[in-house]
C-alpha cells in the first residue's frame, strides 16, 4: 500500500522535527509536516494554562487533561482527513500516553498507508541537546525519552544518538512506498 | 445553527491573527486557530521556492501554483473534518483568489455552522503596521488590502483601521451562536 | 547637538518595538535598535530563572535581582560605547525602576546627544494588545503602564493609544537633529 | 589572565549557538552571548536589503558592504566595552573575512583576556544540519565551512562533526581562566 502518512514518535529533543524537515527534502513528492507543536500553537490560552488543557511543569513534566483530549481527538481526525483527501503527511508526535496514544492515531488512520517510526535518542544526549537549543524547559527530554515508546509498535526505528537527522531521514525514506 | 467555524478573511497586516487570539480569549468555549500561516509552515521547501508552490515576490506579491492548490485542497478538507469531529475552529485566511477562494472553503464546510467575517483595514494603515511588525515583505499589505475581498460575501465585517483587535473580537463574538 | 541615541521608554505592549522599527524606516541614516529584549535574549538561563536574575511572575510582574543589575550595568556601558564609536542607536527600554533606571542610562550616555522619549499607552488598551500578540504573560502590560514613567523626564512623549506606530515615529523623527 | 571574552568562530550551521548556550550552562559565572545574529536583528531594513549592507543571496552566499562595516565597527567597540565594564561575553561570530575579521576583533579586544575558539564542522554534515533546522538559506553552511577559518589563529579548536554541543562546551570551559 502506498505510504500516505509517516508517524514519527519520539521524546522532546530526540530530533523528530529535524528528521521531518529532512524527509520533506529527500522525498520526491511534497509532504506536509504537522504535529504536536502545530496543535499546541493553535490552542487558546485557556488550554495551555489549566489542568483541563496541556500543562508544562517547571521540571519538564507535561500533563494533559480532558479539555486537551477533546480537541486532540478532533485534530487527529482532521489530519487523517487531509491524508484521505490526498495530502502526504509527516506527523511529528510525542506519544505521552505510549500505546494508548498510538491507539488513538491508529483508529483515525485506519485504511491509510501508515509508516510507524520510532525516533530514539539516548536520554543524556537528548538532555544535552535540550540545553543547546535553549527553547525548551529543562527536563522534558529526559522525562520523555523512554516514556513515549512504552508499548508502541513500529515499522522501523531510528536512533539519532549517533546519526545525523538527514541520515535517519534517508533510512525512513527508503521504506516509503 | 451553532457556530462551529469562524472564517476571518483579510489582507496581510489587517490584524486577523490578533483578532483570532482575542476571540480565543473572549469566547467561553475553547477554539483552535488555524490558517494560511499554519499551512505555509507545514510545506516542504519545494513548495515555497518554486512556481508550482507559493511564491513571495520582493515587491510583496504572492503567487500560487498548482502544487500548492493540491495540498491546500486537502488542508481545507482536513480543517472541515476537525470541525465535524467537534472542534471549534477560527480560520485565519487570506483569500488571494477572492470569491473563488471563498468557494473552495464553502464547499468543504457545507453542513457546518460558519460565520464569515471580513477583516478590513485601510491599505495605508496596514502598510504602516507591516513596517512596525518588521517580519513581512514590504508591499504585501498594500497589494492584498482590496484584492482579498473581491466578490466575497460576509455575515459581518470589522474594520481594524480605528478599532483595537479586542474590540473587533467582541463584535464577532456577539454573533457566535 | 546631533542626536546619537533615542531612548524609548514604555511599558510592555505599549508599542515601543513597532515604533523603533518605524523609526529605522523613516530616518534617513541607519539606526540600530537594541533594548531590554536583546539583553534578556543574551542572558544565561541562570539569570532568567533565579532571584538574582530577572524573573517573570505568572501575574505579569517582573522582578530584578543583583545578578541582573551587574550585567545590565555592563550592557548599558557597551551600548553607550557603540554610540561613541559612531553608531546611531534606538534604545527600546522598560524603566522598571522609573527615575533610577533613567539615571543609570543618563550617566552612561553623558556627553552624547540623547533624545528621551516616553511611550505612553492606556493600560486597558495595552492589556488588549497583550492578548492580541499572544506572546507575553498576561498582566505585564497593565502592571507596567504607569510604573515605568514614575519620575522620568522626557524630551517628548508619544501616546500609542490612538496613534499608529508610524505616526509616533514621524513625531519622534521630527525631533532628531 | 582571566578570560573575559570567548570568541567562537565558525560557519553557518557549525553549531556555534548551541555551544554558546551550553557554555552559559556549564560555566559557573554568568556569561552573555552576543553575536552576528544579534547585530543583524538590530539593523534597519535599509542595511539588510542593499549592496551597502549585508546581503543574503539565494545560493547561500553572504556579502557585506561599507554601510554594514561602519555599524559593525561600532558594534565591536561596544561589545569590547561591555567586557571592560565587567561582563563576561561569549561572542558567536562568523568571520566572513577570515583573518581580516579576526583582526577587527583583536584590535577592539586588546588588553582583555580572550579565548579564541574555532568551531569546525565537516561541510557536508553542516549542510545536512542546515536542512534539518529549516531556517537558513540552503548553501550557507557549505559556502562558509572553510572560508571563515582562513588565516585565523585559535587558542583551541573544537569539531562538532562527531561531538555534541555540550561536549564541545566542556572542552572550551576547561580552558577558561
XYZ file of C-alpha atoms in Angstrom:
708
model
C 0.000 0.000 0.000
C 1.233 3.495 -0.830
C 2.562 5.343 2.204
C 0.285 8.300 2.908
C 1.265 9.076 6.484
C 4.627 8.822 8.263
C 4.211 8.966 12.027
C 7.410 9.973 13.837
C 7.156 9.352 17.565
C 9.869 10.346 19.988
C 10.619 12.361 23.103
C 11.367 16.052 23.212
C 14.785 16.911 21.695
C 15.106 13.460 20.116
C 15.421 15.115 16.712
C 11.979 14.470 15.193
C 11.464 17.924 13.712
C 14.854 17.931 12.026
C 14.197 14.466 10.630
C 10.786 15.642 9.390
C 12.336 18.574 7.534
C 14.986 16.285 6.008
C 12.244 13.842 4.945
C 10.491 16.711 3.187
C 13.767 17.454 1.395
C 14.713 13.904 0.373
C 11.297 12.514 -0.595
C 10.432 13.207 -4.250
C 6.758 14.083 -3.598
C 5.590 17.038 -1.480
C 4.881 16.094 2.147
C 3.304 18.292 4.803
C 4.657 18.208 8.362
C 2.163 18.623 11.179
C 2.442 17.637 14.803
C 2.058 18.239 18.480
C 3.696 21.658 18.182
C 1.193 22.699 15.493
C -1.705 21.746 17.729
C -0.253 23.449 20.802
C 0.276 26.649 18.798
C -3.393 26.510 17.740
C -4.735 26.218 21.289
C -6.398 29.017 23.235
C -4.560 30.220 26.341
C -7.265 28.551 28.448
C -5.930 25.142 27.320
C -2.254 25.895 27.874
C -2.623 27.175 31.425
C -5.151 24.918 33.159
C -5.480 21.380 34.459
C -8.024 20.688 31.740
C -5.539 21.520 28.993
C -1.863 20.768 28.493
C 0.434 21.889 31.289
C 4.201 22.229 31.195
C 5.718 21.884 34.668
C 8.929 23.576 35.759
C 10.682 20.206 35.956
C 9.904 19.381 32.329
C 6.895 17.198 33.046
C 3.931 17.530 30.705
C 0.420 16.637 31.794
C -2.699 16.521 29.711
C -6.321 16.996 30.827
C -9.767 16.218 29.391
C -10.135 19.547 27.584
C -6.975 18.871 25.630
C -8.077 15.326 24.804
C -11.304 16.612 23.228
C -9.581 18.959 20.798
C -6.769 16.496 20.185
C -9.285 13.861 19.053
C -10.753 16.289 16.520
C -7.253 17.318 15.412
C -6.293 13.683 14.755
C -9.481 13.150 12.734
C -8.636 16.245 10.713
C -5.086 15.157 9.934
C -6.419 11.755 8.843
C -8.948 13.514 6.600
C -6.121 15.510 4.976
C -4.377 12.266 4.093
C -7.631 10.768 2.760
C -8.060 13.886 0.631
C -4.678 13.242 -0.970
C -2.091 15.019 1.165
C 1.026 13.148 2.202
C 1.626 13.941 5.865
C 4.568 13.561 8.226
C 3.124 13.503 11.745
C 5.680 14.768 14.286
C 4.334 13.387 17.551
C 5.090 12.796 21.204
C 3.119 9.781 22.473
C 2.911 10.896 26.098
C 0.468 8.056 26.674
C 2.621 5.461 24.889
C 0.487 2.632 23.479
C -2.799 4.430 24.198
C -1.607 7.456 22.192
C -0.727 5.188 19.289
C -4.151 3.577 19.510
C -5.822 6.977 19.109
C -3.885 7.619 15.908
C -4.269 4.046 14.627
C -8.062 4.220 14.782
C -8.186 7.545 12.981
C -5.731 6.447 10.277
C -7.426 3.119 9.529
C -7.422 2.300 5.829
C -4.495 4.631 5.122
C -0.939 3.541 4.349
C 0.955 4.415 7.522
C 4.650 4.056 8.307
C 5.165 3.984 12.081
C 8.622 5.263 13.019
C 10.179 5.350 16.468
C 12.765 8.081 16.952
C 15.096 7.087 19.762
C 17.759 9.157 21.395
C 19.844 8.396 24.448
C 18.289 10.361 27.337
C 21.531 12.037 28.351
C 22.341 13.107 24.792
C 18.796 14.439 24.300
C 19.139 16.383 27.562
C 22.346 17.964 26.247
C 20.622 18.954 23.004
C 17.798 20.460 25.049
C 20.346 22.782 26.678
C 21.893 23.576 23.293
C 18.603 24.572 21.650
C 17.643 26.699 24.627
C 13.900 26.939 23.947
C 12.554 24.006 25.984
C 12.058 23.554 29.704
C 14.981 21.642 31.217
C 13.943 18.096 31.982
C 11.475 17.436 29.159
C 13.976 15.426 27.122
C 14.991 13.160 29.989
C 11.460 12.592 31.252
C 10.110 11.637 27.831
C 12.990 9.630 26.366
C 11.675 6.204 27.424
C 8.082 7.038 28.326
C 6.828 7.779 24.843
C 7.905 4.393 23.445
C 6.178 2.207 26.082
C 4.104 -0.428 24.347
C 4.343 1.295 20.976
C 4.971 -0.867 17.903
C 6.885 0.414 14.904
C 7.624 -0.447 11.305
C 11.116 0.831 11.884
C 13.134 2.692 14.461
C 15.918 5.184 14.032
C 18.333 6.368 16.679
C 19.596 9.936 16.469
C 22.153 9.486 19.250
C 24.978 8.922 16.786
C 23.244 9.594 13.453
C 22.534 12.899 11.724
C 18.897 13.869 11.006
C 19.468 13.542 7.281
C 20.834 10.005 7.716
C 17.778 8.996 9.742
C 15.577 10.573 7.070
C 17.248 8.537 4.323
C 16.666 5.297 6.236
C 12.997 6.186 6.659
C 12.600 7.386 3.068
C 13.846 4.018 1.815
C 10.795 2.444 3.442
C 8.246 4.807 1.885
C 6.174 3.100 -0.818
C -27.252 26.682 13.848
C -24.385 26.534 16.303
C -21.278 28.307 15.037
C -18.537 25.707 14.502
C -16.192 27.665 12.259
C -15.321 31.370 12.164
C -13.596 32.298 8.919
C -11.589 35.528 9.174
C -10.557 36.806 5.758
C -8.352 39.830 5.293
C -5.126 41.078 3.754
C -1.694 40.782 5.298
C -1.261 43.057 8.358
C -5.008 43.726 8.573
C -4.990 42.345 12.112
C -6.555 38.900 11.642
C -4.152 36.969 13.867
C -4.546 39.397 16.744
C -8.325 39.251 16.386
C -8.146 35.439 16.329
C -6.167 35.364 19.597
C -8.621 37.802 21.195
C -11.535 35.641 20.010
C -9.897 32.675 21.725
C -9.703 34.761 24.897
C -13.228 36.210 24.887
C -15.231 33.192 23.706
C -16.273 30.919 26.595
C -15.564 27.626 24.766
C -12.122 26.545 23.564
C -11.460 27.462 19.915
C -8.477 26.396 17.796
C -6.880 28.895 15.417
C -5.515 27.558 12.147
C -4.795 29.371 8.932
C -2.683 30.169 5.941
C 0.404 30.606 8.111
C -0.082 27.139 9.623
C -0.238 25.586 6.155
C 2.763 27.523 4.853
C 4.807 26.421 7.884
C 3.876 22.797 7.107
C 5.025 22.934 3.491
C 8.217 21.370 2.158
C 10.829 23.804 0.818
C 9.984 22.575 -2.699
C 6.578 24.287 -2.403
C 7.851 27.565 -1.005
C 10.513 28.136 -3.630
C 9.017 27.124 -6.975
C 6.370 28.271 -9.448
C 4.328 25.208 -8.553
C 4.100 26.230 -4.906
C 3.554 29.540 -3.165
C 5.999 32.290 -4.056
C 6.616 35.537 -2.214
C 7.976 38.229 -4.559
C 10.279 41.046 -3.452
C 7.511 43.596 -4.055
C 5.111 41.822 -1.677
C 3.182 39.982 -4.373
C 2.183 36.399 -3.599
C 1.521 33.881 -6.354
C 0.224 30.375 -6.038
C 0.765 27.412 -8.369
C -0.874 24.037 -8.964
C 1.260 22.144 -6.438
C 0.119 24.464 -3.680
C -3.520 24.139 -4.762
C -3.366 20.355 -4.397
C -2.155 20.396 -0.799
C -4.363 23.361 0.055
C -7.457 21.418 -1.047
C -6.537 18.545 1.278
C -5.753 21.020 4.066
C -9.201 22.609 3.746
C -10.866 19.182 3.841
C -8.913 18.383 6.983
C -9.871 21.577 8.784
C -13.524 20.922 7.898
C -13.168 17.389 9.276
C -11.814 18.772 12.561
C -14.940 20.906 12.912
C -17.162 17.931 12.044
C -15.352 15.938 14.725
C -16.291 18.565 17.305
C -13.520 21.168 17.301
C -14.442 24.834 17.131
C -12.072 26.455 14.647
C -11.104 30.023 13.835
C -9.757 30.004 10.289
C -7.279 32.846 9.750
C -7.229 33.195 5.969
C -6.096 35.329 3.068
C -8.434 34.829 0.087
C -5.868 35.640 -2.589
C -8.401 34.418 -5.155
C -11.297 36.414 -3.654
C -14.656 34.779 -4.416
C -13.039 31.606 -5.805
C -11.094 31.143 -2.560
C -14.297 31.502 -0.588
C -15.978 28.957 -2.847
C -13.270 26.379 -2.024
C -13.904 26.813 1.693
C -17.692 26.982 1.312
C -17.827 23.594 -0.424
C -15.658 21.946 2.213
C -17.576 23.475 5.123
C -21.048 22.578 3.814
C -23.389 21.494 6.598
C -21.333 23.240 9.286
C -22.301 26.422 11.097
C -19.941 29.019 9.612
C -19.575 32.693 10.441
C -17.938 34.517 7.536
C -16.061 37.601 8.704
C -14.328 40.194 6.558
C -11.424 41.948 8.265
C -10.875 45.299 6.610
C -8.035 47.710 7.162
C -7.188 50.867 5.271
C -4.323 49.983 2.904
C -2.072 52.774 4.092
C -2.585 51.948 7.750
C -1.948 48.248 7.081
C 1.255 49.188 5.228
C 2.391 51.153 8.279
C 1.703 48.190 10.559
C 3.662 45.996 8.154
C 6.712 48.218 8.752
C 6.090 48.177 12.506
C 5.940 44.379 12.778
C 9.052 44.000 10.665
C 8.610 40.357 9.677
C 6.752 40.668 6.376
C 7.910 41.682 2.910
C 7.139 45.348 2.262
C 4.192 45.667 -0.104
C 2.143 42.636 0.940
C -0.306 44.679 2.993
C -0.993 47.227 0.260
C -1.286 44.668 -2.530
C -3.762 42.493 -0.625
C -5.922 45.095 1.137
C -8.663 45.222 -1.533
C -7.863 42.114 -3.556
C -8.839 39.543 -0.951
C -12.367 40.910 -0.529
C -13.350 40.900 -4.229
C -16.652 39.149 -4.662
C -16.556 37.682 -1.143
C -19.774 37.727 0.890
C -19.741 38.017 4.676
C -22.000 37.637 7.661
C -20.273 40.621 9.168
C -17.297 42.844 8.584
C -14.972 44.519 11.042
C -12.528 47.295 10.319
C -9.302 47.370 12.302
C -8.247 50.773 10.969
C -9.544 52.587 14.046
C -10.567 49.651 16.281
C -8.433 47.512 18.566
C -8.242 43.749 17.921
C -10.089 43.013 21.127
C -12.931 45.350 20.116
C -13.253 43.616 16.739
C -13.214 40.273 18.547
C -16.070 41.331 20.828
C -18.194 42.372 17.851
C -17.566 38.998 16.205
C -18.103 37.037 19.429
C -21.530 38.632 19.819
C -22.547 36.900 16.580
C -21.346 33.432 17.582
C -24.260 31.080 18.305
C 23.876 68.586 19.403
C 23.433 65.786 16.893
C 21.113 63.054 18.171
C 23.119 59.866 18.631
C 20.784 57.898 20.870
C 16.987 57.776 21.007
C 15.771 56.210 24.252
C 12.212 54.880 24.020
C 10.795 54.066 27.435
C 7.402 52.480 27.920
C 5.565 49.546 29.428
C 5.172 46.144 27.850
C 2.822 46.201 24.825
C 2.903 49.998 24.660
C 4.200 49.753 21.101
C 7.890 50.624 21.541
C 9.288 47.930 19.257
C 6.947 48.821 16.408
C 7.843 52.496 16.823
C 11.536 51.570 16.820
C 11.198 49.666 13.535
C 9.271 52.559 12.002
C 11.963 54.982 13.187
C 14.545 52.838 11.414
C 12.413 53.089 8.265
C 11.682 56.830 8.342
C 15.043 58.189 9.494
C 17.444 58.810 6.593
C 20.551 57.447 8.366
C 20.966 53.849 9.518
C 19.969 53.334 13.169
C 20.465 50.177 15.230
C 17.725 49.057 17.626
C 18.819 47.410 20.866
C 16.934 47.007 24.084
C 15.770 45.068 27.069
C 14.716 42.148 24.877
C 18.199 41.981 23.339
C 19.784 41.783 26.770
C 17.311 39.197 28.068
C 17.965 37.014 24.998
C 21.690 37.218 25.733
C 21.370 36.067 29.351
C 22.291 32.620 30.634
C 19.409 30.517 31.966
C 20.810 31.056 35.466
C 19.805 34.731 35.238
C 16.316 34.156 33.863
C 15.247 31.627 36.457
C 16.573 32.838 39.803
C 16.022 35.618 42.307
C 19.413 37.032 41.409
C 18.425 37.498 37.789
C 15.256 38.700 36.089
C 12.097 36.824 36.995
C 8.767 36.865 35.207
C 5.894 36.017 37.567
C 2.683 34.333 36.452
C 0.720 37.526 37.126
C 2.890 39.573 34.754
C 5.110 41.056 37.438
C 8.805 41.369 36.644
C 11.429 41.490 39.367
C 15.120 42.090 39.030
C 17.947 40.944 41.302
C 21.588 41.879 41.869
C 22.987 39.453 39.304
C 20.909 41.064 36.583
C 21.968 44.550 37.695
C 25.639 43.670 37.289
C 25.324 42.550 33.671
C 22.829 45.297 32.879
C 25.354 47.937 34.001
C 27.957 46.499 31.634
C 25.359 46.254 28.856
C 24.475 49.947 29.237
C 28.162 50.905 29.126
C 28.518 48.881 25.944
C 25.562 50.479 24.201
C 26.923 53.904 25.114
C 30.302 52.895 23.690
C 28.647 51.893 20.407
C 27.154 55.365 20.126
C 30.511 56.965 20.959
C 32.082 54.833 18.241
C 29.662 56.296 15.705
C 26.568 54.086 15.727
C 23.155 55.710 15.948
C 21.144 53.659 18.427
C 17.460 53.396 19.273
C 17.265 52.014 22.807
C 13.984 50.134 23.353
C 13.686 50.093 27.134
C 11.407 49.355 30.054
C 12.383 51.505 33.045
C 11.125 49.112 35.716
C 12.843 51.322 38.290
C 11.426 54.571 36.853
C 13.699 57.529 37.648
C 16.512 55.315 38.962
C 16.558 53.364 35.675
C 16.811 56.614 33.754
C 19.649 57.716 35.994
C 21.646 54.574 35.112
C 21.301 55.340 31.399
C 21.869 59.073 31.833
C 25.243 58.533 33.498
C 26.406 56.121 30.829
C 25.241 58.346 27.965
C 26.807 61.544 29.299
C 28.281 63.676 26.537
C 26.147 62.039 23.841
C 23.183 63.645 22.107
C 20.219 61.807 23.584
C 16.524 62.173 22.804
C 14.446 60.887 25.724
C 11.059 59.655 24.567
C 8.192 58.430 26.737
C 5.890 55.949 25.011
C 2.516 56.036 26.707
C -0.408 53.738 26.158
C -3.650 53.495 28.096
C -3.310 50.485 30.413
C -6.508 48.833 29.234
C -5.627 49.231 25.568
C -2.126 47.871 26.183
C -3.648 44.897 28.008
C -5.838 44.192 24.974
C -2.816 44.324 22.657
C -1.020 41.943 25.010
C -3.803 39.407 24.417
C -3.698 40.052 20.664
C 0.059 39.468 20.364
C -0.170 36.313 22.416
C 3.499 36.003 23.353
C 3.615 37.846 26.691
C 2.432 36.871 30.155
C -0.998 38.323 30.856
C -0.699 41.236 33.243
C 2.669 42.680 32.186
C 1.110 45.500 30.198
C -1.226 46.628 32.973
C 1.371 46.384 35.722
C 3.970 48.413 33.828
C 1.812 51.054 32.124
C 2.264 53.720 34.824
C 5.170 52.304 36.797
C 7.858 52.808 34.168
C 7.182 56.541 33.811
C 7.431 57.431 37.509
C 9.795 60.338 37.942
C 11.183 60.015 34.421
C 11.733 63.195 32.430
C 11.395 63.292 28.651
C 12.195 65.485 25.673
C 8.891 64.378 24.193
C 6.150 61.881 24.781
C 4.032 59.974 22.312
C 0.846 58.102 23.051
C 0.106 54.991 21.023
C -3.425 54.593 22.402
C -4.972 56.247 19.369
C -1.934 56.718 17.109
C -0.257 54.251 14.772
C 3.384 53.306 15.358
C 4.442 55.031 12.146
C 2.714 58.256 13.235
C 4.515 58.180 16.573
C 7.760 57.519 14.722
C 7.262 60.555 12.488
C 6.690 62.801 15.521
C 9.891 61.499 17.093
C 11.881 61.687 13.858
C 10.977 65.377 13.526
C 12.914 65.992 16.744
C 16.069 64.147 15.683
C 18.917 66.539 14.964
C 44.864 36.485 32.602
C 41.218 35.942 33.474
C 39.122 35.043 30.452
C 36.648 37.848 29.802
C 35.665 37.088 26.229
C 35.240 33.764 24.420
C 35.143 34.246 20.655
C 33.514 31.334 18.836
C 34.139 31.499 15.094
C 32.601 29.061 12.661
C 30.464 28.753 9.564
C 26.691 28.743 9.482
C 25.199 25.550 10.989
C 28.531 24.542 12.512
C 26.881 24.516 15.931
C 28.208 27.744 17.484
C 24.923 28.904 19.009
C 24.267 25.552 20.660
C 27.808 25.506 22.022
C 27.335 29.066 23.305
C 24.159 28.095 25.197
C 25.916 25.053 26.653
C 28.865 27.238 27.713
C 26.399 29.507 29.538
C 25.053 26.404 31.296
C 28.362 24.775 32.254
C 30.395 27.831 33.245
C 29.926 28.785 36.910
C 29.770 32.553 36.313
C 27.086 34.302 34.255
C 28.115 34.850 30.612
C 26.242 36.867 27.997
C 26.031 35.574 24.432
C 26.080 38.134 21.647
C 26.959 37.709 18.018
C 26.395 38.251 14.343
C 22.724 37.317 14.663
C 22.232 39.936 17.397
C 23.713 42.626 15.176
C 21.722 41.569 12.104
C 18.491 41.656 14.151
C 19.351 45.188 15.248
C 19.880 46.506 11.710
C 17.436 48.716 9.830
C 15.847 47.178 6.712
C 17.994 49.530 4.622
C 21.093 47.564 5.676
C 19.630 44.103 5.083
C 18.406 44.768 1.570
C 21.076 46.807 -0.173
C 24.605 46.455 -1.514
C 25.808 48.778 1.218
C 24.548 46.470 3.946
C 24.582 42.725 4.397
C 23.015 40.717 1.598
C 21.949 37.083 1.664
C 21.961 35.571 -1.841
C 19.647 32.750 -2.933
C 22.627 30.384 -3.189
C 23.617 30.945 0.428
C 26.334 33.479 -0.297
C 26.613 36.418 2.089
C 28.159 39.710 1.037
C 28.897 42.732 3.145
C 29.113 46.389 2.070
C 30.561 49.599 3.524
C 27.377 50.592 5.392
C 27.454 47.325 7.310
C 31.164 47.721 8.085
C 30.547 51.101 9.702
C 27.930 49.835 12.153
C 29.816 46.591 12.708
C 32.896 48.532 13.811
C 30.836 50.399 16.403
C 29.149 47.158 17.477
C 32.538 45.503 18.078
C 33.705 48.504 20.126
C 30.532 48.253 22.186
C 30.927 44.541 22.911
C 34.518 45.178 23.970
C 33.308 47.961 26.263
C 30.824 45.578 27.891
C 33.668 43.216 28.716
C 35.791 46.092 30.051
C 32.827 47.089 32.224
C 32.811 43.645 33.793
C 30.538 41.466 31.647
C 31.751 38.048 30.562
C 30.830 37.672 26.899
C 30.620 34.753 24.513
C 30.907 36.203 21.004
C 29.140 33.971 18.448
C 30.729 35.050 15.182
C 31.139 34.244 11.516
C 34.452 35.599 10.228
C 33.353 36.061 6.617
C 36.625 37.906 6.020
C 38.758 35.275 7.754
C 41.956 36.796 9.160
C 40.828 40.368 8.492
C 37.660 39.770 10.532
C 39.746 38.426 13.387
C 41.977 41.492 13.176
C 38.976 43.804 13.643
C 38.004 41.964 16.830
C 41.603 41.642 18.072
C 42.165 45.383 17.942
C 38.947 46.132 19.804
C 39.580 43.481 22.468
C 43.172 44.488 23.186
C 44.013 44.270 26.877
C 41.166 41.843 27.592
C 41.550 38.134 28.319
C 40.292 36.497 25.140
C 39.914 32.806 24.306
C 39.833 32.341 20.537
C 37.918 29.208 19.586
C 37.477 27.747 16.115
C 34.295 25.732 15.644
C 34.792 23.292 12.800
C 32.225 21.097 11.164
C 32.524 18.940 8.071
C 30.871 20.891 5.235
C 28.583 18.044 4.218
C 27.413 17.421 7.771
C 26.796 21.144 8.312
C 24.790 21.236 5.061
C 22.620 18.386 6.371
C 22.017 20.236 9.648
C 21.090 23.322 7.638
C 18.300 21.303 6.009
C 17.245 19.901 9.381
C 16.936 23.303 11.057
C 14.999 24.684 8.123
C 15.502 28.386 8.840
C 18.619 29.160 6.804
C 19.145 29.610 3.077
C 20.420 26.395 1.518
C 24.106 26.724 0.707
C 25.258 28.972 3.564
C 26.752 26.110 5.543
C 28.751 24.692 2.638
C 29.992 28.071 1.404
C 31.230 29.162 4.833
C 32.646 25.929 6.248
C 36.243 26.567 5.156
C 36.119 30.241 4.287
C 35.671 31.586 7.810
C 38.796 29.854 9.148
C 41.250 31.147 6.507
C 44.240 32.648 8.215
C 42.549 32.720 11.604
C 44.572 31.646 14.641
C 42.981 29.982 17.646
C 43.705 29.050 21.228
C 41.758 25.874 20.638
C 39.524 24.294 18.064
C 36.534 22.038 18.504
C 34.878 19.937 15.834
C 31.135 19.401 16.072
C 31.036 16.832 13.272
C 31.054 13.921 15.699
C 30.775 15.721 19.058
C 27.694 17.046 20.823
C 27.464 20.777 21.593
C 27.712 20.123 25.314
C 30.908 18.095 24.811
C 32.472 20.911 22.805
C 31.382 23.343 25.520
C 33.071 21.284 28.217
C 36.353 21.247 26.277
C 36.191 25.016 25.904
C 35.129 25.600 29.514
C 38.201 23.698 30.705
C 40.348 26.401 29.111
C 38.532 29.338 30.708
C 40.626 31.003 33.402
